[in-house]
Amino acid sequence: MVELGSRAKRNIKDYMLTRYACYLIAQNGDPKKEEIAFAQSYFAIQTRKQELIEERIALIERTEARGRLRESEKRLSQNIYERGVDDAGFGRIRSRGDQALFGGYTTQEMKHRLGVKSNRPLADFLPALTIAAKNLATEMTNYNVEERNCQMHMILLWNLPIKNCIFARFLNIKKKTGFSLFIFLHISLT
């Protein structure tokens, strides 16, 4: 029973609506009516809660991807040092890998593009997809070094000859910023 303006009462049907139907009615209703204003407020709060949950999930996924990359790079570092490469050599290998990954941009150029301070790791500011691409490249390099007992030769800017054969692995991923990512691993057999 619903009371009408003339204080008469009338039976009306109840309808079961989906959440989305309620949302549409609330968004298109008159906010001067208390019920509509309440529903609009409710849906605004629920929308913000969902946004916060999604942001938190994305942050957790990115943090986990960064942790996996950190472990892969640690293992690569150990593999490289076991083969006689020093800190400077390892830095050049990583820099060349980043340059191949970012379509020719060096690590410093990428830091500049993303507004990252020079003393901070670039990977701390990359999106999860890019971190996953870096991790894949690092894991592929680890596999080739460990399983195939390969020696890594740095490809320097002045194009020193590379002995034996070069294995190349490509992965082209589009990033939100619009440029392509390329992974190009250079490994020479001994």
Short mmCIF file of N, CA and C in Angstrom, two decimals:
data_model
loop_
_atom_site.label_atom_id
_atom_site.label_comp_id
_atom_site.label_asym_id
_atom_site.label_seq_id
_atom_site.Cartn_x
_atom_site.Cartn_y
_atom_site.Cartn_z
N MET A 1 0.82 -1.17 0.00
CA MET A 1 0.00 0.00 0.00
C MET A 1 0.88 1.26 0.00
N VAL A 2 0.49 2.18 -0.84
CA VAL A 2 1.20 3.44 -0.95
C VAL A 2 0.20 4.56 -0.70
N GLU A 3 0.62 5.53 0.10
CA GLU A 3 -0.28 6.65 0.39
C GLU A 3 -0.13 7.67 -0.72
N LEU A 4 -1.24 8.11 -1.26
CA LEU A 4 -1.25 9.10 -2.33
C LEU A 4 -1.36 10.50 -1.73
N GLY A 5 -1.25 11.51 -2.57
CA GLY A 5 -1.33 12.90 -2.11
C GLY A 5 -2.64 13.24 -1.43
N SER A 6 -3.73 12.60 -1.81
CA SER A 6 -5.04 12.89 -1.20
C SER A 6 -5.30 12.02 0.02
N ARG A 7 -4.25 11.43 0.54
CA ARG A 7 -4.27 10.55 1.71
C ARG A 7 -5.04 9.27 1.48
N ALA A 8 -5.32 9.01 0.23
CA ALA A 8 -5.92 7.71 -0.12
C ALA A 8 -4.80 6.70 -0.22
N LYS A 9 -5.14 5.44 -0.19
CA LYS A 9 -4.13 4.38 -0.29
C LYS A 9 -4.45 3.50 -1.47
N ARG A 10 -3.37 3.05 -2.13
CA ARG A 10 -3.55 2.22 -3.31
C ARG A 10 -2.50 1.11 -3.29
N ASN A 11 -2.90 -0.08 -3.74
CA ASN A 11 -1.96 -1.20 -3.90
C ASN A 11 -1.17 -1.00 -5.19
N ILE A 12 0.14 -1.18 -5.12
CA ILE A 12 0.96 -1.14 -6.33
C ILE A 12 1.83 -2.38 -6.35
N LYS A 13 2.29 -2.74 -7.55
CA LYS A 13 3.14 -3.93 -7.70
C LYS A 13 4.57 -3.59 -7.28
N ASP A 14 5.22 -4.57 -6.71
CA ASP A 14 6.65 -4.46 -6.43
C ASP A 14 7.41 -5.08 -7.59
N TYR A 15 8.52 -4.47 -7.97
CA TYR A 15 9.35 -4.98 -9.04
C TYR A 15 10.74 -5.26 -8.49
N MET A 16 11.29 -6.37 -8.90
CA MET A 16 12.65 -6.72 -8.53
C MET A 16 13.55 -6.20 -9.65
N LEU A 17 14.52 -5.33 -9.33
CA LEU A 17 15.40 -4.74 -10.32
C LEU A 17 16.83 -5.21 -10.10
N THR A 18 17.56 -5.26 -11.19
CA THR A 18 18.99 -5.58 -11.06
C THR A 18 19.70 -4.36 -10.48
N ARG A 19 20.90 -4.59 -10.04
CA ARG A 19 21.71 -3.50 -9.49
C ARG A 19 21.92 -2.42 -10.55
N TYR A 20 22.18 -2.85 -11.77
CA TYR A 20 22.43 -1.91 -12.86
C TYR A 20 21.17 -1.09 -13.16
N ALA A 21 20.00 -1.72 -13.12
CA ALA A 21 18.76 -0.99 -13.35
C ALA A 21 18.56 0.06 -12.26
N CYS A 22 18.85 -0.31 -11.02
CA CYS A 22 18.75 0.65 -9.91
C CYS A 22 19.71 1.82 -10.13
N TYR A 23 20.90 1.51 -10.59
CA TYR A 23 21.89 2.54 -10.85
C TYR A 23 21.38 3.52 -11.91
N LEU A 24 20.86 2.97 -13.02
CA LEU A 24 20.36 3.83 -14.09
C LEU A 24 19.20 4.71 -13.63
N ILE A 25 18.31 4.13 -12.84
CA ILE A 25 17.19 4.92 -12.32
C ILE A 25 17.71 6.03 -11.41
N ALA A 26 18.64 5.69 -10.53
CA ALA A 26 19.19 6.68 -9.61
C ALA A 26 19.91 7.80 -10.35
N GLN A 27 20.70 7.45 -11.36
CA GLN A 27 21.48 8.46 -12.08
C GLN A 27 20.59 9.38 -12.91
N ASN A 28 19.46 8.87 -13.34
CA ASN A 28 18.57 9.68 -14.19
C ASN A 28 17.39 10.27 -13.41
N GLY A 29 17.37 10.03 -12.11
CA GLY A 29 16.28 10.54 -11.29
C GLY A 29 16.52 11.96 -10.81
N ASP A 30 15.52 12.51 -10.17
CA ASP A 30 15.58 13.87 -9.64
C ASP A 30 16.27 13.86 -8.27
N PRO A 31 17.45 14.45 -8.15
CA PRO A 31 18.18 14.41 -6.88
C PRO A 31 17.50 15.20 -5.75
N LYS A 32 16.46 15.94 -6.08
CA LYS A 32 15.72 16.65 -5.04
C LYS A 32 14.91 15.68 -4.18
N LYS A 33 14.61 14.51 -4.75
CA LYS A 33 13.89 13.49 -4.00
C LYS A 33 14.88 12.76 -3.12
N GLU A 34 14.55 12.59 -1.89
CA GLU A 34 15.46 12.03 -0.89
C GLU A 34 15.98 10.64 -1.29
N GLU A 35 15.08 9.79 -1.77
CA GLU A 35 15.48 8.42 -2.14
C GLU A 35 16.47 8.43 -3.30
N ILE A 36 16.24 9.30 -4.28
CA ILE A 36 17.14 9.39 -5.44
C ILE A 36 18.49 9.94 -5.00
N ALA A 37 18.49 10.98 -4.17
CA ALA A 37 19.75 11.56 -3.67
C ALA A 37 20.54 10.51 -2.90
N PHE A 38 19.85 9.72 -2.07
CA PHE A 38 20.52 8.67 -1.31
C PHE A 38 21.13 7.63 -2.25
N ALA A 39 20.34 7.21 -3.26
CA ALA A 39 20.83 6.19 -4.21
C ALA A 39 22.03 6.72 -4.99
N GLN A 40 22.00 7.97 -5.41
CA GLN A 40 23.13 8.55 -6.14
C GLN A 40 24.38 8.57 -5.26
N SER A 41 24.20 8.95 -4.01
CA SER A 41 25.33 8.96 -3.07
C SER A 41 25.86 7.55 -2.86
N TYR A 42 24.97 6.59 -2.69
CA TYR A 42 25.36 5.19 -2.49
C TYR A 42 26.21 4.69 -3.66
N PHE A 43 25.72 4.92 -4.88
CA PHE A 43 26.45 4.42 -6.05
C PHE A 43 27.77 5.14 -6.25
N ALA A 44 27.85 6.42 -5.90
CA ALA A 44 29.12 7.15 -5.98
C ALA A 44 30.13 6.55 -5.01
N ILE A 45 29.70 6.24 -3.80
CA ILE A 45 30.59 5.65 -2.80
C ILE A 45 31.04 4.26 -3.24
N GLN A 46 30.11 3.45 -3.74
CA GLN A 46 30.47 2.10 -4.18
C GLN A 46 31.44 2.13 -5.36
N THR A 47 31.24 3.09 -6.27
CA THR A 47 32.15 3.23 -7.41
C THR A 47 33.55 3.57 -6.93
N ARG A 48 33.66 4.50 -5.99
CA ARG A 48 34.98 4.89 -5.47
C ARG A 48 35.63 3.73 -4.74
N LYS A 49 34.86 2.96 -3.98
CA LYS A 49 35.41 1.78 -3.30
C LYS A 49 36.00 0.81 -4.32
N GLN A 50 35.27 0.57 -5.41
CA GLN A 50 35.75 -0.34 -6.44
C GLN A 50 37.03 0.18 -7.09
N GLU A 51 37.07 1.48 -7.35
CA GLU A 51 38.28 2.08 -7.92
C GLU A 51 39.48 1.88 -7.00
N LEU A 52 39.28 2.09 -5.71
CA LEU A 52 40.37 1.92 -4.74
C LEU A 52 40.83 0.47 -4.68
N ILE A 53 39.88 -0.46 -4.73
CA ILE A 53 40.24 -1.89 -4.72
C ILE A 53 41.05 -2.24 -5.96
N GLU A 54 40.62 -1.76 -7.12
CA GLU A 54 41.35 -2.05 -8.36
C GLU A 54 42.75 -1.43 -8.34
N GLU A 55 42.87 -0.21 -7.82
CA GLU A 55 44.19 0.42 -7.70
C GLU A 55 45.09 -0.39 -6.79
N ARG A 56 44.54 -0.87 -5.69
CA ARG A 56 45.32 -1.66 -4.73
C ARG A 56 45.77 -2.98 -5.35
N ILE A 57 44.89 -3.64 -6.08
CA ILE A 57 45.23 -4.89 -6.75
C ILE A 57 46.34 -4.65 -7.77
N ALA A 58 46.22 -3.57 -8.54
CA ALA A 58 47.26 -3.25 -9.53
C ALA A 58 48.60 -2.98 -8.86
N LEU A 59 48.58 -2.28 -7.73
CA LEU A 59 49.81 -2.01 -6.99
C LEU A 59 50.43 -3.30 -6.47
N ILE A 60 49.61 -4.19 -5.95
CA ILE A 60 50.12 -5.48 -5.44
C ILE A 60 50.73 -6.29 -6.58
N GLU A 61 50.04 -6.34 -7.73
CA GLU A 61 50.57 -7.08 -8.88
C GLU A 61 51.89 -6.48 -9.35
N ARG A 62 51.97 -5.15 -9.39
CA ARG A 62 53.20 -4.48 -9.82
C ARG A 62 54.34 -4.75 -8.84
N THR A 63 54.03 -4.71 -7.54
CA THR A 63 55.03 -4.97 -6.52
C THR A 63 55.54 -6.41 -6.61
N GLU A 64 54.64 -7.35 -6.83
CA GLU A 64 55.05 -8.75 -6.98
C GLU A 64 55.91 -8.94 -8.23
N ALA A 65 55.53 -8.28 -9.33
CA ALA A 65 56.32 -8.36 -10.57
C ALA A 65 57.71 -7.77 -10.34
N ARG A 66 57.77 -6.67 -9.60
CA ARG A 66 59.08 -6.05 -9.30
C ARG A 66 59.94 -6.97 -8.46
N GLY A 67 59.32 -7.67 -7.52
CA GLY A 67 60.06 -8.64 -6.69
C GLY A 67 60.61 -9.78 -7.53
N ARG A 68 59.80 -10.28 -8.47
CA ARG A 68 60.29 -11.35 -9.37
C ARG A 68 61.44 -10.85 -10.22
N LEU A 69 61.34 -9.61 -10.73
CA LEU A 69 62.43 -9.04 -11.52
C LEU A 69 63.69 -8.90 -10.69
N ARG A 70 63.55 -8.46 -9.45
CA ARG A 70 64.70 -8.29 -8.56
C ARG A 70 65.42 -9.63 -8.38
N GLU A 71 64.66 -10.71 -8.16
CA GLU A 71 65.26 -12.04 -8.00
C GLU A 71 65.93 -12.52 -9.28
N SER A 72 65.31 -12.28 -10.42
CA SER A 72 65.90 -12.68 -11.70
C SER A 72 67.19 -11.93 -11.97
N GLU A 73 67.19 -10.62 -11.67
CA GLU A 73 68.40 -9.83 -11.89
C GLU A 73 69.51 -10.24 -10.93
N LYS A 74 69.13 -10.62 -9.72
CA LYS A 74 70.13 -11.09 -8.75
C LYS A 74 70.79 -12.37 -9.27
N ARG A 75 69.96 -13.29 -9.80
CA ARG A 75 70.51 -14.53 -10.34
C ARG A 75 71.38 -14.26 -11.58
N LEU A 76 70.94 -13.32 -12.42
CA LEU A 76 71.74 -12.95 -13.60
C LEU A 76 73.07 -12.37 -13.16
N SER A 77 73.03 -11.53 -12.15
CA SER A 77 74.26 -10.93 -11.63
C SER A 77 75.24 -12.02 -11.19
N GLN A 78 74.75 -13.00 -10.45
CA GLN A 78 75.61 -14.10 -10.01
C GLN A 78 76.17 -14.86 -11.21
N ASN A 79 75.32 -15.14 -12.20
CA ASN A 79 75.78 -15.86 -13.40
C ASN A 79 76.84 -15.09 -14.15
N ILE A 80 76.65 -13.79 -14.27
CA ILE A 80 77.59 -12.96 -15.01
C ILE A 80 78.92 -12.86 -14.27
N TYR A 81 78.86 -12.65 -12.94
CA TYR A 81 80.09 -12.55 -12.15
C TYR A 81 80.88 -13.85 -12.17
N GLU A 82 80.19 -15.00 -12.20
CA GLU A 82 80.86 -16.30 -12.27
C GLU A 82 81.64 -16.44 -13.57
N ARG A 83 81.26 -15.69 -14.59
CA ARG A 83 81.94 -15.75 -15.87
C ARG A 83 82.94 -14.62 -16.04
N GLY A 84 83.29 -13.95 -14.95
CA GLY A 84 84.38 -12.98 -14.95
C GLY A 84 84.02 -11.56 -15.34
N VAL A 85 82.75 -11.22 -15.37
CA VAL A 85 82.36 -9.85 -15.72
C VAL A 85 82.28 -9.03 -14.43
N ASP A 86 82.86 -7.82 -14.44
CA ASP A 86 82.85 -6.96 -13.25
C ASP A 86 81.58 -6.10 -13.19
N ASP A 87 81.50 -5.25 -12.16
CA ASP A 87 80.32 -4.40 -11.96
C ASP A 87 80.06 -3.50 -13.16
N ALA A 88 81.11 -2.89 -13.69
CA ALA A 88 80.94 -1.99 -14.83
C ALA A 88 80.42 -2.76 -16.05
N GLY A 89 80.95 -3.96 -16.25
CA GLY A 89 80.49 -4.79 -17.37
C GLY A 89 79.04 -5.19 -17.21
N PHE A 90 78.67 -5.55 -15.98
CA PHE A 90 77.27 -5.91 -15.73
C PHE A 90 76.36 -4.72 -15.97
N GLY A 91 76.80 -3.54 -15.56
CA GLY A 91 76.02 -2.32 -15.81
C GLY A 91 75.83 -2.07 -17.29
N ARG A 92 76.88 -2.30 -18.09
CA ARG A 92 76.77 -2.12 -19.55
C ARG A 92 75.82 -3.14 -20.15
N ILE A 93 75.88 -4.38 -19.66
CA ILE A 93 74.97 -5.42 -20.17
C ILE A 93 73.52 -5.02 -19.88
N ARG A 94 73.25 -4.59 -18.66
CA ARG A 94 71.88 -4.19 -18.31
C ARG A 94 71.44 -2.97 -19.11
N SER A 95 72.35 -2.02 -19.30
CA SER A 95 72.02 -0.83 -20.07
C SER A 95 71.69 -1.18 -21.52
N ARG A 96 72.49 -2.07 -22.11
CA ARG A 96 72.21 -2.50 -23.50
C ARG A 96 70.90 -3.26 -23.57
N GLY A 97 70.59 -4.04 -22.55
CA GLY A 97 69.31 -4.75 -22.52
C GLY A 97 68.15 -3.77 -22.45
N ASP A 98 68.28 -2.74 -21.61
CA ASP A 98 67.23 -1.72 -21.51
C ASP A 98 67.08 -0.99 -22.84
N GLN A 99 68.20 -0.69 -23.48
CA GLN A 99 68.14 0.02 -24.74
C GLN A 99 67.42 -0.82 -25.79
N ALA A 100 67.67 -2.11 -25.82
CA ALA A 100 66.96 -2.98 -26.75
C ALA A 100 65.48 -3.09 -26.37
N LEU A 101 65.21 -3.17 -25.09
CA LEU A 101 63.84 -3.30 -24.60
C LEU A 101 62.99 -2.07 -24.91
N PHE A 102 63.58 -0.90 -24.80
CA PHE A 102 62.83 0.34 -24.96
C PHE A 102 62.99 0.96 -26.34
N GLY A 103 63.20 0.14 -27.35
CA GLY A 103 63.22 0.62 -28.73
C GLY A 103 64.31 1.63 -29.02
N GLY A 104 65.49 1.45 -28.42
CA GLY A 104 66.63 2.32 -28.69
C GLY A 104 66.89 3.38 -27.64
N TYR A 105 65.95 3.59 -26.73
CA TYR A 105 66.18 4.55 -25.66
C TYR A 105 67.07 3.94 -24.59
N THR A 106 68.07 4.69 -24.15
CA THR A 106 68.94 4.22 -23.09
C THR A 106 68.20 4.30 -21.75
N THR A 107 68.80 3.71 -20.73
CA THR A 107 68.21 3.76 -19.40
C THR A 107 68.06 5.21 -18.94
N GLN A 108 69.09 6.02 -19.16
CA GLN A 108 69.04 7.43 -18.75
C GLN A 108 67.96 8.19 -19.52
N GLU A 109 67.82 7.90 -20.81
CA GLU A 109 66.77 8.57 -21.59
C GLU A 109 65.38 8.18 -21.10
N MET A 110 65.20 6.92 -20.73
CA MET A 110 63.91 6.48 -20.20
C MET A 110 63.64 7.12 -18.85
N LYS A 111 64.67 7.23 -18.02
CA LYS A 111 64.49 7.90 -16.73
C LYS A 111 64.06 9.35 -16.95
N HIS A 112 64.68 10.01 -17.93
CA HIS A 112 64.32 11.39 -18.23
C HIS A 112 62.88 11.47 -18.72
N ARG A 113 62.48 10.56 -19.62
CA ARG A 113 61.11 10.55 -20.16
C ARG A 113 60.07 10.33 -19.07
N LEU A 114 60.40 9.48 -18.10
CA LEU A 114 59.45 9.15 -17.04
C LEU A 114 59.61 10.02 -15.79
N GLY A 115 60.60 10.93 -15.81
CA GLY A 115 60.80 11.82 -14.67
C GLY A 115 61.37 11.12 -13.45
N VAL A 116 62.23 10.13 -13.68
CA VAL A 116 62.83 9.36 -12.58
C VAL A 116 64.19 9.96 -12.24
N LYS A 117 64.46 10.13 -10.96
CA LYS A 117 65.77 10.64 -10.54
C LYS A 117 66.85 9.66 -10.96
N SER A 118 68.03 10.19 -11.28
CA SER A 118 69.11 9.35 -11.82
C SER A 118 69.62 8.32 -10.82
N ASN A 119 69.45 8.57 -9.52
CA ASN A 119 69.95 7.62 -8.52
C ASN A 119 68.93 6.54 -8.17
N ARG A 120 67.75 6.56 -8.77
CA ARG A 120 66.71 5.57 -8.50
C ARG A 120 66.66 4.53 -9.62
N PRO A 121 66.33 3.27 -9.30
CA PRO A 121 66.20 2.25 -10.36
C PRO A 121 64.99 2.55 -11.25
N LEU A 122 65.18 2.42 -12.54
CA LEU A 122 64.11 2.66 -13.50
C LEU A 122 62.94 1.72 -13.27
N ALA A 123 63.22 0.47 -12.94
CA ALA A 123 62.16 -0.54 -12.77
C ALA A 123 61.20 -0.19 -11.64
N ASP A 124 61.63 0.64 -10.69
CA ASP A 124 60.73 1.04 -9.61
C ASP A 124 59.58 1.91 -10.10
N PHE A 125 59.69 2.44 -11.31
CA PHE A 125 58.69 3.38 -11.82
C PHE A 125 58.00 2.88 -13.07
N LEU A 126 58.30 1.67 -13.50
CA LEU A 126 57.70 1.12 -14.71
C LEU A 126 56.36 0.46 -14.41
N PRO A 127 55.47 0.42 -15.40
CA PRO A 127 54.21 -0.31 -15.21
C PRO A 127 54.46 -1.81 -15.14
N ALA A 128 53.51 -2.55 -14.61
CA ALA A 128 53.65 -3.99 -14.41
C ALA A 128 53.98 -4.72 -15.71
N LEU A 129 53.37 -4.32 -16.82
CA LEU A 129 53.62 -4.99 -18.10
C LEU A 129 55.08 -4.86 -18.51
N THR A 130 55.65 -3.69 -18.35
CA THR A 130 57.04 -3.46 -18.72
C THR A 130 57.98 -4.22 -17.78
N ILE A 131 57.63 -4.27 -16.51
CA ILE A 131 58.43 -5.04 -15.56
C ILE A 131 58.42 -6.51 -15.95
N ALA A 132 57.25 -7.01 -16.36
CA ALA A 132 57.14 -8.41 -16.80
C ALA A 132 58.01 -8.65 -18.04
N ALA A 133 58.05 -7.69 -18.96
CA ALA A 133 58.88 -7.82 -20.16
C ALA A 133 60.36 -7.86 -19.78
N LYS A 134 60.77 -6.98 -18.86
CA LYS A 134 62.17 -7.00 -18.39
C LYS A 134 62.49 -8.32 -17.72
N ASN A 135 61.55 -8.83 -16.93
CA ASN A 135 61.76 -10.10 -16.24
C ASN A 135 61.90 -11.24 -17.24
N LEU A 136 61.06 -11.24 -18.28
CA LEU A 136 61.15 -12.27 -19.31
C LEU A 136 62.53 -12.24 -19.97
N ALA A 137 62.99 -11.06 -20.33
CA ALA A 137 64.31 -10.93 -20.96
C ALA A 137 65.40 -11.44 -20.03
N THR A 138 65.31 -11.10 -18.76
CA THR A 138 66.31 -11.53 -17.78
C THR A 138 66.27 -13.03 -17.60
N GLU A 139 65.07 -13.62 -17.52
CA GLU A 139 64.95 -15.07 -17.37
C GLU A 139 65.46 -15.82 -18.60
N MET A 140 65.21 -15.27 -19.79
CA MET A 140 65.72 -15.90 -21.01
C MET A 140 67.25 -15.88 -21.02
N THR A 141 67.81 -14.76 -20.60
CA THR A 141 69.26 -14.65 -20.52
C THR A 141 69.80 -15.62 -19.48
N ASN A 142 69.17 -15.70 -18.32
CA ASN A 142 69.59 -16.66 -17.29
C ASN A 142 69.55 -18.09 -17.82
N TYR A 143 68.48 -18.43 -18.52
CA TYR A 143 68.35 -19.78 -19.07
C TYR A 143 69.51 -20.08 -20.02
N ASN A 144 69.77 -19.16 -20.94
CA ASN A 144 70.83 -19.38 -21.93
C ASN A 144 72.20 -19.46 -21.26
N VAL A 145 72.44 -18.65 -20.26
CA VAL A 145 73.73 -18.68 -19.58
C VAL A 145 73.89 -19.97 -18.79
N GLU A 146 72.82 -20.37 -18.05
CA GLU A 146 72.92 -21.55 -17.19
C GLU A 146 72.83 -22.87 -17.95
N GLU A 147 71.81 -23.00 -18.77
CA GLU A 147 71.54 -24.30 -19.41
C GLU A 147 72.43 -24.56 -20.62
N ARG A 148 72.76 -23.55 -21.34
CA ARG A 148 73.57 -23.73 -22.55
C ARG A 148 75.03 -23.39 -22.30
N ASN A 149 75.34 -23.03 -21.07
CA ASN A 149 76.71 -22.67 -20.69
C ASN A 149 77.31 -21.66 -21.66
N CYS A 150 76.55 -20.61 -21.93
CA CYS A 150 76.98 -19.57 -22.86
C CYS A 150 77.82 -18.53 -22.15
N GLN A 151 78.66 -17.90 -22.90
CA GLN A 151 79.38 -16.73 -22.42
C GLN A 151 78.75 -15.51 -23.06
N MET A 152 78.51 -14.49 -22.25
CA MET A 152 77.89 -13.28 -22.79
C MET A 152 78.97 -12.33 -23.27
N HIS A 153 78.76 -11.79 -24.44
CA HIS A 153 79.66 -10.77 -24.98
C HIS A 153 78.87 -9.49 -25.10
N MET A 154 79.40 -8.43 -24.53
CA MET A 154 78.71 -7.15 -24.62
C MET A 154 78.82 -6.62 -26.04
N ILE A 155 77.72 -6.12 -26.54
CA ILE A 155 77.71 -5.47 -27.84
C ILE A 155 77.85 -3.99 -27.57
N LEU A 156 79.01 -3.46 -27.88
CA LEU A 156 79.31 -2.07 -27.56
C LEU A 156 78.87 -1.16 -28.70
N LEU A 157 78.80 0.10 -28.41
CA LEU A 157 78.32 1.06 -29.40
C LEU A 157 79.18 1.08 -30.66
N TRP A 158 80.46 0.76 -30.54
CA TRP A 158 81.34 0.80 -31.71
C TRP A 158 81.38 -0.54 -32.43
N ASN A 159 80.39 -1.42 -32.19
CA ASN A 159 80.17 -2.66 -32.92
C ASN A 159 81.38 -3.58 -33.01
N LEU A 160 81.91 -4.00 -31.88
CA LEU A 160 82.98 -4.98 -31.87
C LEU A 160 82.47 -6.29 -32.46
N PRO A 161 83.32 -7.03 -33.17
CA PRO A 161 82.84 -8.29 -33.77
C PRO A 161 82.40 -9.26 -32.68
N ILE A 162 81.38 -9.99 -32.97
CA ILE A 162 80.84 -10.98 -32.04
C ILE A 162 81.22 -12.36 -32.55
N LYS A 163 81.86 -13.15 -31.63
CA LYS A 163 82.32 -14.47 -32.02
C LYS A 163 81.16 -15.45 -32.06
N ASN A 164 81.33 -16.47 -32.83
CA ASN A 164 80.35 -17.56 -32.96
C ASN A 164 79.02 -17.06 -33.51
N CYS A 165 77.94 -17.47 -32.90
CA CYS A 165 76.62 -17.06 -33.41
C CYS A 165 75.87 -16.24 -32.38
N ILE A 166 74.92 -15.50 -32.85
CA ILE A 166 74.11 -14.66 -31.97
C ILE A 166 72.69 -15.20 -31.99
N PHE A 167 72.17 -15.44 -30.79
CA PHE A 167 70.77 -15.83 -30.68
C PHE A 167 69.98 -14.56 -30.37
N ALA A 168 68.92 -14.35 -31.07
CA ALA A 168 68.09 -13.18 -30.80
C ALA A 168 66.67 -13.63 -30.47
N ARG A 169 66.13 -13.03 -29.49
CA ARG A 169 64.74 -13.28 -29.10
C ARG A 169 64.01 -11.94 -29.14
N PHE A 170 62.92 -11.92 -29.82
CA PHE A 170 62.15 -10.69 -29.91
C PHE A 170 60.80 -10.86 -29.23
N LEU A 171 60.39 -9.84 -28.58
CA LEU A 171 59.05 -9.76 -28.01
C LEU A 171 58.57 -8.34 -28.20
N ASN A 172 57.52 -8.18 -28.95
CA ASN A 172 57.01 -6.83 -29.22
C ASN A 172 55.73 -6.64 -28.42
N ILE A 173 55.77 -5.72 -27.48
CA ILE A 173 54.62 -5.44 -26.61
C ILE A 173 54.29 -3.96 -26.73
N LYS A 174 53.04 -3.65 -26.93
CA LYS A 174 52.63 -2.24 -26.95
C LYS A 174 52.38 -1.79 -25.52
N LYS A 175 52.92 -0.67 -25.20
CA LYS A 175 52.77 -0.10 -23.87
C LYS A 175 51.78 1.05 -23.91
N LYS A 176 51.22 1.39 -22.79
CA LYS A 176 50.22 2.45 -22.74
C LYS A 176 50.75 3.77 -23.28
N THR A 177 52.06 3.99 -23.15
CA THR A 177 52.61 5.26 -23.61
C THR A 177 52.73 5.33 -25.12
N GLY A 178 52.50 4.22 -25.80
CA GLY A 178 52.44 4.25 -27.25
C GLY A 178 53.69 3.77 -27.97
N PHE A 179 54.78 3.53 -27.29
CA PHE A 179 55.95 3.04 -28.00
C PHE A 179 56.08 1.54 -27.80
N SER A 180 56.70 0.89 -28.78
CA SER A 180 56.85 -0.56 -28.72
C SER A 180 58.03 -0.93 -27.85
N LEU A 181 57.91 -2.05 -27.19
CA LEU A 181 59.01 -2.59 -26.41
C LEU A 181 59.63 -3.72 -27.21
N PHE A 182 60.93 -3.76 -27.29
CA PHE A 182 61.60 -4.84 -27.97
C PHE A 182 62.62 -5.46 -27.05
N ILE A 183 62.56 -6.77 -26.96
CA ILE A 183 63.56 -7.50 -26.19
C ILE A 183 64.48 -8.15 -27.21
N PHE A 184 65.75 -7.86 -27.10
CA PHE A 184 66.71 -8.39 -28.05
C PHE A 184 67.91 -8.86 -27.23
N LEU A 185 68.03 -10.16 -27.04
CA LEU A 185 69.10 -10.72 -26.22
C LEU A 185 70.23 -11.18 -27.13
N HIS A 186 71.42 -10.79 -26.76
CA HIS A 186 72.60 -11.18 -27.52
C HIS A 186 73.42 -12.16 -26.69
N ILE A 187 73.57 -13.37 -27.17
CA ILE A 187 74.31 -14.38 -26.44
C ILE A 187 75.20 -15.10 -27.43
N SER A 188 76.44 -15.24 -27.09
CA SER A 188 77.40 -15.89 -27.96
C SER A 188 77.84 -17.21 -27.36
N LEU A 189 77.82 -18.27 -28.16
CA LEU A 189 78.24 -19.59 -27.69
C LEU A 189 79.76 -19.66 -27.55
N THR A 190 80.21 -20.46 -26.61
CA THR A 190 81.65 -20.67 -26.47
C THR A 190 81.98 -22.09 -26.87
#
